[in-house]
Amino acid sequence: MKKVFHIISHFDVGGAERVAVNIAKSATAGYEYHIVELIRGRSAFTREFVAELRAAGIRYHRAHVPDVRWHYVFERLAAVVFPLWFLPLFLRHRPAVVHSHTEMPDLAVWWFFTLFPRLLVGCKVVRTIHNTRLWTGLKGTGRRVERFFMRHHSNVAISVSVRDNYAKEYGQRPPIIYNGVAETAQRRCEWVVKDKVNILFAGRLEPQKGVSTLIAVVKRMRYGERFHFHIVGDGSLRADVERELGGLPCVTLRPPVNGLASVLSSFDYMFMPSEFEGLSLMSIEASLAGLPVIANRAPGLADTLPDDWPLMVSGNDLGQYVALFGGLGKRAPGDALGRKAKDFARSKFGIRRMQQAYEAFYEY
């Protein structure tokens, strides 16, 4: 039995975490998948995450360092102490593959094998590059980590944008395996506001997600009577969103919602003004539900939509957004735009294709 250990940041909402779980759900004979947490998640979604792993028969291992969001200190501490508790786990199971996702797990895996290099014998290291920008604030350390992964031919990119940005920064062009996303059965969402154009923003409230643009667009469109904006998420900019938009009658704010993918078809449009992405799973999930995405033409987001997608804005230009929103109306279920998005996503982002591609890479 080939044991594969996926190292993720925490058991919580996140695109990289979802990719790891989707790979680990593979039914290919001869593989035993484990999910290892770097920082101990403690949100309401953590319980759902663990329940999903149990239901799928995926083995999991909880972290010891708590998820305390304070200038990334605890994340870096978790990476430093990771080898101390991971060593007994590694020796007990002797994984054939250690597969890391995102920078802090990457740092932890690099540090583990730096301390115990002999354990690389018989163990393949795989690293999925989930973003177009890496190692913000840790460029020096990041260079050392990248040399390790390049030396061991570990890297896999999730999109053309990720691959090209990595090649520009580090001089290596890794292979691409697109993230696979499963279609979710749809049900009616109770939040939608009758007779309004319901627009959904769902994601981490962080600068990367274009939160400043989100605020500016909603404030510009607040006087119209056609729209209702549903903003779902949490993050370091939540206070800004609450202060700027919380009192507007056309806005509903919600914390992260488990099972959001199952109600996406209830909305008229998804709004994604991201500055950059690795490969946006939320955009793909929306398309698979027939929900058109209003998107910034950003690396890792533009890759998820057809080249001729009509709801794309360049450079998060506010004027372009205002003009685009001005032409939006309520949509009929299964309209041409929704079908165009769904057909494209189905053709490019199949989940079984992703599983088989990674398993081939494990064997290479």
Coordinates of C-alpha atoms in Angstrom, one line a residue, residues 12-312:
D12 CA -10.7 24.9 7.6
V13 CA -12.1 26.6 4.5
G14 CA -9.5 27.0 1.8
G15 CA -8.9 26.2 -1.9
A16 CA -5.6 24.3 -1.2
E17 CA -7.3 22.3 1.6
R18 CA -10.1 21.4 -0.8
V19 CA -7.6 20.2 -3.5
A20 CA -5.8 18.0 -0.9
V21 CA -9.1 16.4 0.2
N22 CA -10.3 15.9 -3.4
I23 CA -7.0 14.1 -4.3
A24 CA -7.3 12.0 -1.1
K25 CA -10.8 10.9 -2.1
S26 CA -9.4 9.0 -5.0
A27 CA -10.6 5.4 -5.3
T28 CA -7.5 4.1 -7.1
A29 CA -6.4 0.8 -5.6
G30 CA -3.1 0.6 -3.8
Y31 CA -3.1 4.1 -2.3
E32 CA -3.8 5.1 1.3
Y33 CA -4.2 8.8 1.9
H34 CA -3.6 10.8 5.0
I35 CA -4.2 14.5 5.7
V36 CA -1.8 16.3 8.1
E37 CA -2.6 19.6 9.7
L38 CA 0.1 22.2 10.4
I39 CA -1.9 24.6 12.5
R40 CA -4.8 23.4 14.6
G41 CA -8.0 24.8 13.1
R42 CA -10.8 25.8 15.5
S43 CA -13.6 27.3 13.4
A44 CA -17.1 25.9 13.1
F45 CA -16.1 24.6 9.7
T46 CA -13.3 22.5 11.3
R47 CA -15.9 20.0 12.7
E48 CA -17.4 19.7 9.2
F49 CA -14.0 19.2 7.7
V50 CA -13.1 16.4 10.1
A51 CA -16.5 14.8 9.5
E52 CA -15.9 14.8 5.8
L53 CA -12.6 13.1 6.2
R54 CA -14.1 10.4 8.4
A55 CA -17.0 9.8 6.0
A56 CA -14.5 9.4 3.1
G57 CA -12.3 7.0 5.1
I58 CA -9.3 9.4 4.9
R59 CA -6.9 9.2 7.8
Y60 CA -6.1 12.5 9.4
H61 CA -3.6 13.9 12.0
R62 CA -4.4 17.1 14.0
A63 CA -1.8 19.8 14.7
H64 CA -0.7 21.0 18.2
V65 CA 0.1 24.7 17.6
P66 CA -3.2 26.7 17.8
D67 CA -4.6 28.9 15.1
V68 CA -3.8 32.3 16.6
R69 CA -3.9 35.0 13.9
W70 CA -1.2 37.4 15.0
H71 CA 1.2 38.6 12.3
Y72 CA 1.8 35.1 11.1
V73 CA 4.0 34.4 14.2
F74 CA 2.1 31.2 15.1
E75 CA 2.1 30.0 11.6
R76 CA 5.9 30.2 11.4
L77 CA 6.2 28.7 14.9
A78 CA 4.1 25.8 13.7
A79 CA 6.5 25.3 10.7
V80 CA 9.6 25.4 13.0
V81 CA 8.2 22.8 15.5
F82 CA 6.6 20.6 12.9
P83 CA 9.5 18.2 12.7
L84 CA 9.3 17.4 16.4
W85 CA 5.9 15.8 16.2
F86 CA 5.9 14.7 12.6
L87 CA 9.0 12.5 13.0
P88 CA 7.3 9.8 15.0
L89 CA 4.3 9.9 12.6
F90 CA 6.6 9.6 9.6
L91 CA 8.6 6.7 11.2
R92 CA 5.4 4.8 12.1
H93 CA 3.8 5.0 8.6
R94 CA 6.9 5.5 6.3
P95 CA 4.9 7.4 3.6
A96 CA 6.0 6.9 0.0
V97 CA 4.9 10.5 -0.8
V98 CA 4.8 13.7 1.2
H99 CA 2.7 16.3 -0.6
S100 CA 2.7 19.9 0.7
H101 CA 0.2 22.7 -0.1
T102 CA 0.9 26.4 0.4
E103 CA 3.8 28.2 1.9
M104 CA 3.8 27.4 5.6
P105 CA 3.4 23.6 5.0
D106 CA 6.1 24.0 2.3
L107 CA 8.4 25.6 4.9
A108 CA 7.6 22.8 7.4
V109 CA 8.3 20.1 4.9
W110 CA 11.6 21.7 3.8
W111 CA 12.7 22.1 7.5
F112 CA 11.8 18.5 8.3
F113 CA 13.9 17.1 5.5
T114 CA 16.7 19.5 6.2
L115 CA 16.9 18.1 9.7
F116 CA 16.4 14.5 8.6
P117 CA 17.7 14.2 5.0
R118 CA 18.1 10.4 5.2
L119 CA 14.4 10.1 5.3
L120 CA 14.2 11.2 1.7
V121 CA 15.4 7.8 0.7
G122 CA 12.3 6.0 -0.6
C123 CA 10.1 9.1 -0.1
K124 CA 9.0 11.3 -2.9
V125 CA 8.3 15.0 -2.1
V126 CA 5.6 16.7 -4.1
R127 CA 4.6 20.3 -3.8
T128 CA 1.6 22.0 -5.4
I129 CA 2.1 25.7 -6.2
H130 CA -1.2 27.2 -5.5
N131 CA -0.5 30.9 -6.1
T132 CA 1.1 33.3 -8.5
R133 CA 2.9 35.1 -5.7
L134 CA 5.1 33.4 -3.1
W135 CA 6.9 34.1 0.1
T136 CA 5.7 37.7 0.7
G137 CA 7.9 39.0 3.6
L138 CA 10.0 35.8 3.5
K139 CA 11.9 36.1 0.2
G140 CA 15.2 35.0 1.6
T141 CA 13.9 31.9 3.3
G142 CA 11.7 31.2 0.3
R143 CA 14.7 31.1 -2.0
R144 CA 16.2 28.3 0.1
V145 CA 12.9 26.4 0.2
E146 CA 12.5 26.7 -3.6
R147 CA 15.9 25.4 -4.2
F148 CA 15.0 22.2 -2.3
F149 CA 11.8 21.6 -4.2
M150 CA 13.4 22.3 -7.6
R151 CA 16.3 20.0 -6.8
H152 CA 13.9 17.2 -6.0
H153 CA 11.7 17.9 -9.0
S154 CA 8.7 18.3 -6.7
N155 CA 6.8 21.2 -8.2
V156 CA 3.4 21.0 -9.8
A157 CA 1.6 24.2 -10.9
I158 CA -2.2 24.6 -10.9
S159 CA -2.5 26.9 -13.9
V160 CA -0.6 28.5 -16.8
S161 CA -0.4 31.8 -14.8
V162 CA 1.1 30.0 -11.8
R163 CA 3.6 28.1 -14.0
D164 CA 4.7 31.2 -15.9
N165 CA 5.1 33.4 -12.8
Y166 CA 7.1 30.6 -11.1
A167 CA 9.4 30.4 -14.2
K168 CA 9.9 34.1 -14.2
E169 CA 10.8 34.2 -10.5
Y170 CA 12.7 31.0 -10.1
G171 CA 13.8 29.8 -13.6
Q172 CA 11.9 26.5 -13.6
R173 CA 8.8 25.6 -15.6
P174 CA 6.9 23.0 -13.6
P175 CA 4.2 20.7 -15.1
I176 CA 0.6 21.8 -14.8
I177 CA -2.2 19.8 -13.2
Y178 CA -5.4 21.7 -13.1
N179 CA -7.4 21.6 -9.9
G180 CA -10.3 19.2 -10.1
V181 CA -13.7 20.3 -8.8
A182 CA -16.7 18.1 -8.3
E183 CA -20.2 19.3 -9.4
T184 CA -22.5 19.8 -6.4
A185 CA -26.2 19.1 -6.4
Q186 CA -28.0 22.4 -6.1
R187 CA -30.8 23.5 -3.8
R188 CA -32.7 26.7 -3.2
C189 CA -31.0 29.3 -1.0
E190 CA -33.2 31.1 1.5
W191 CA -31.1 34.3 1.5
V192 CA -31.9 35.5 -2.0
V193 CA -33.9 38.7 -2.1
K194 CA -37.0 38.5 -4.3
D195 CA -37.2 40.8 -7.3
K196 CA -33.5 41.9 -6.8
V197 CA -30.4 41.0 -8.8
N198 CA -28.6 38.9 -6.2
I199 CA -24.9 39.2 -6.4
L200 CA -22.6 37.0 -4.3
F201 CA -19.1 37.6 -3.1
A202 CA -17.6 34.7 -1.2
G203 CA -14.0 34.4 -0.1
R204 CA -11.4 35.5 2.4
L205 CA -11.6 39.1 3.3
E206 CA -8.0 39.8 2.4
P207 CA -6.3 42.3 0.0
Q208 CA -5.6 39.5 -2.5
K209 CA -9.4 39.0 -3.0
G210 CA -9.8 42.7 -4.1
V211 CA -11.8 43.7 -1.0
S212 CA -11.0 47.4 -1.6
T213 CA -12.6 47.1 -5.1
L214 CA -15.5 45.2 -3.7
I215 CA -16.2 48.0 -1.2
A216 CA -15.8 50.7 -3.9
V217 CA -18.2 49.0 -6.4
V218 CA -20.9 48.3 -3.8
K219 CA -20.8 51.9 -2.6
R220 CA -21.0 53.1 -6.1
M221 CA -24.0 50.9 -6.9
R222 CA -25.8 51.3 -3.5
Y223 CA -28.3 53.9 -4.8
G224 CA -29.7 51.5 -7.5
E225 CA -32.8 49.6 -6.5
R226 CA -32.0 46.5 -8.6
F227 CA -29.1 44.9 -6.7
H228 CA -28.6 43.1 -3.4
F229 CA -25.0 42.1 -2.5
H230 CA -24.4 39.0 -0.3
I231 CA -20.8 39.1 1.1
V232 CA -19.8 35.8 2.7
G233 CA -16.4 35.4 4.4
D234 CA -14.0 36.4 7.1
G235 CA -10.5 37.8 7.3
S236 CA -8.2 40.6 8.3
L237 CA -10.3 43.2 6.4
R238 CA -13.7 42.2 7.9
A239 CA -13.8 45.3 10.1
D240 CA -13.3 47.5 7.0
V241 CA -16.1 45.7 5.2
E242 CA -18.4 46.0 8.2
R243 CA -17.6 49.7 8.6
E244 CA -18.1 50.7 5.0
L245 CA -20.9 48.4 3.9
G246 CA -22.5 46.9 7.0
G247 CA -25.3 49.5 7.3
L248 CA -26.4 49.5 3.7
P249 CA -29.8 48.1 3.0
C250 CA -28.6 46.5 -0.2
V251 CA -25.9 44.4 1.6
T252 CA -26.0 41.3 3.7
L253 CA -22.8 40.2 5.5
R254 CA -22.3 36.6 6.6
P255 CA -19.5 34.6 8.0
P256 CA -18.1 31.6 6.0
V257 CA -20.9 29.2 5.2
N258 CA -20.4 25.4 4.9
G259 CA -22.0 23.9 1.9
L260 CA -22.1 27.2 0.0
A261 CA -21.4 25.4 -3.3
S262 CA -24.8 23.7 -3.1
V263 CA -26.8 27.0 -3.3
L264 CA -24.7 28.9 -5.9
S265 CA -27.3 28.5 -8.6
S266 CA -29.8 30.6 -6.6
F267 CA -27.8 33.8 -7.2
D268 CA -27.7 35.8 -10.4
Y269 CA -24.0 36.6 -10.5
M270 CA -20.8 35.9 -8.6
F271 CA -18.5 38.9 -8.1
M272 CA -14.7 38.2 -7.9
P273 CA -12.5 41.3 -8.0
S274 CA -9.4 39.3 -7.0
E275 CA -5.9 40.9 -7.5
F276 CA -4.4 37.5 -8.1
E277 CA -5.2 33.8 -7.5
G278 CA -3.5 30.4 -8.1
L279 CA -6.5 28.9 -9.7
S280 CA -9.8 30.0 -8.2
L281 CA -11.9 27.1 -7.1
M282 CA -14.7 29.3 -6.2
S283 CA -14.9 30.6 -9.8
I284 CA -14.9 27.0 -11.1
E285 CA -17.6 25.9 -8.5
A286 CA -19.8 28.9 -9.6
S287 CA -19.4 27.9 -13.3
L288 CA -20.3 24.3 -12.6
A289 CA -23.5 25.6 -10.9
G290 CA -24.3 27.7 -14.0
L291 CA -23.6 30.9 -12.0
P292 CA -21.8 33.5 -14.2
V293 CA -18.7 35.2 -12.7
I294 CA -18.0 38.9 -12.9
A295 CA -14.2 38.8 -12.7
N296 CA -11.1 40.9 -12.7
R297 CA -8.7 39.7 -15.5
A298 CA -6.2 38.6 -12.9
P299 CA -3.7 35.7 -13.0
G300 CA -5.2 32.5 -11.8
L301 CA -8.8 33.9 -12.1
A302 CA -8.9 34.6 -15.8
D303 CA -7.7 31.0 -16.4
T304 CA -11.0 29.6 -15.0
L305 CA -13.2 31.3 -17.6
P306 CA -13.4 31.2 -21.4
D307 CA -11.1 33.6 -23.3
D308 CA -14.1 35.5 -24.7
W309 CA -15.9 35.8 -21.4
P310 CA -18.1 38.9 -21.5
L311 CA -18.1 39.7 -17.7
M312 CA -14.3 40.4 -17.5

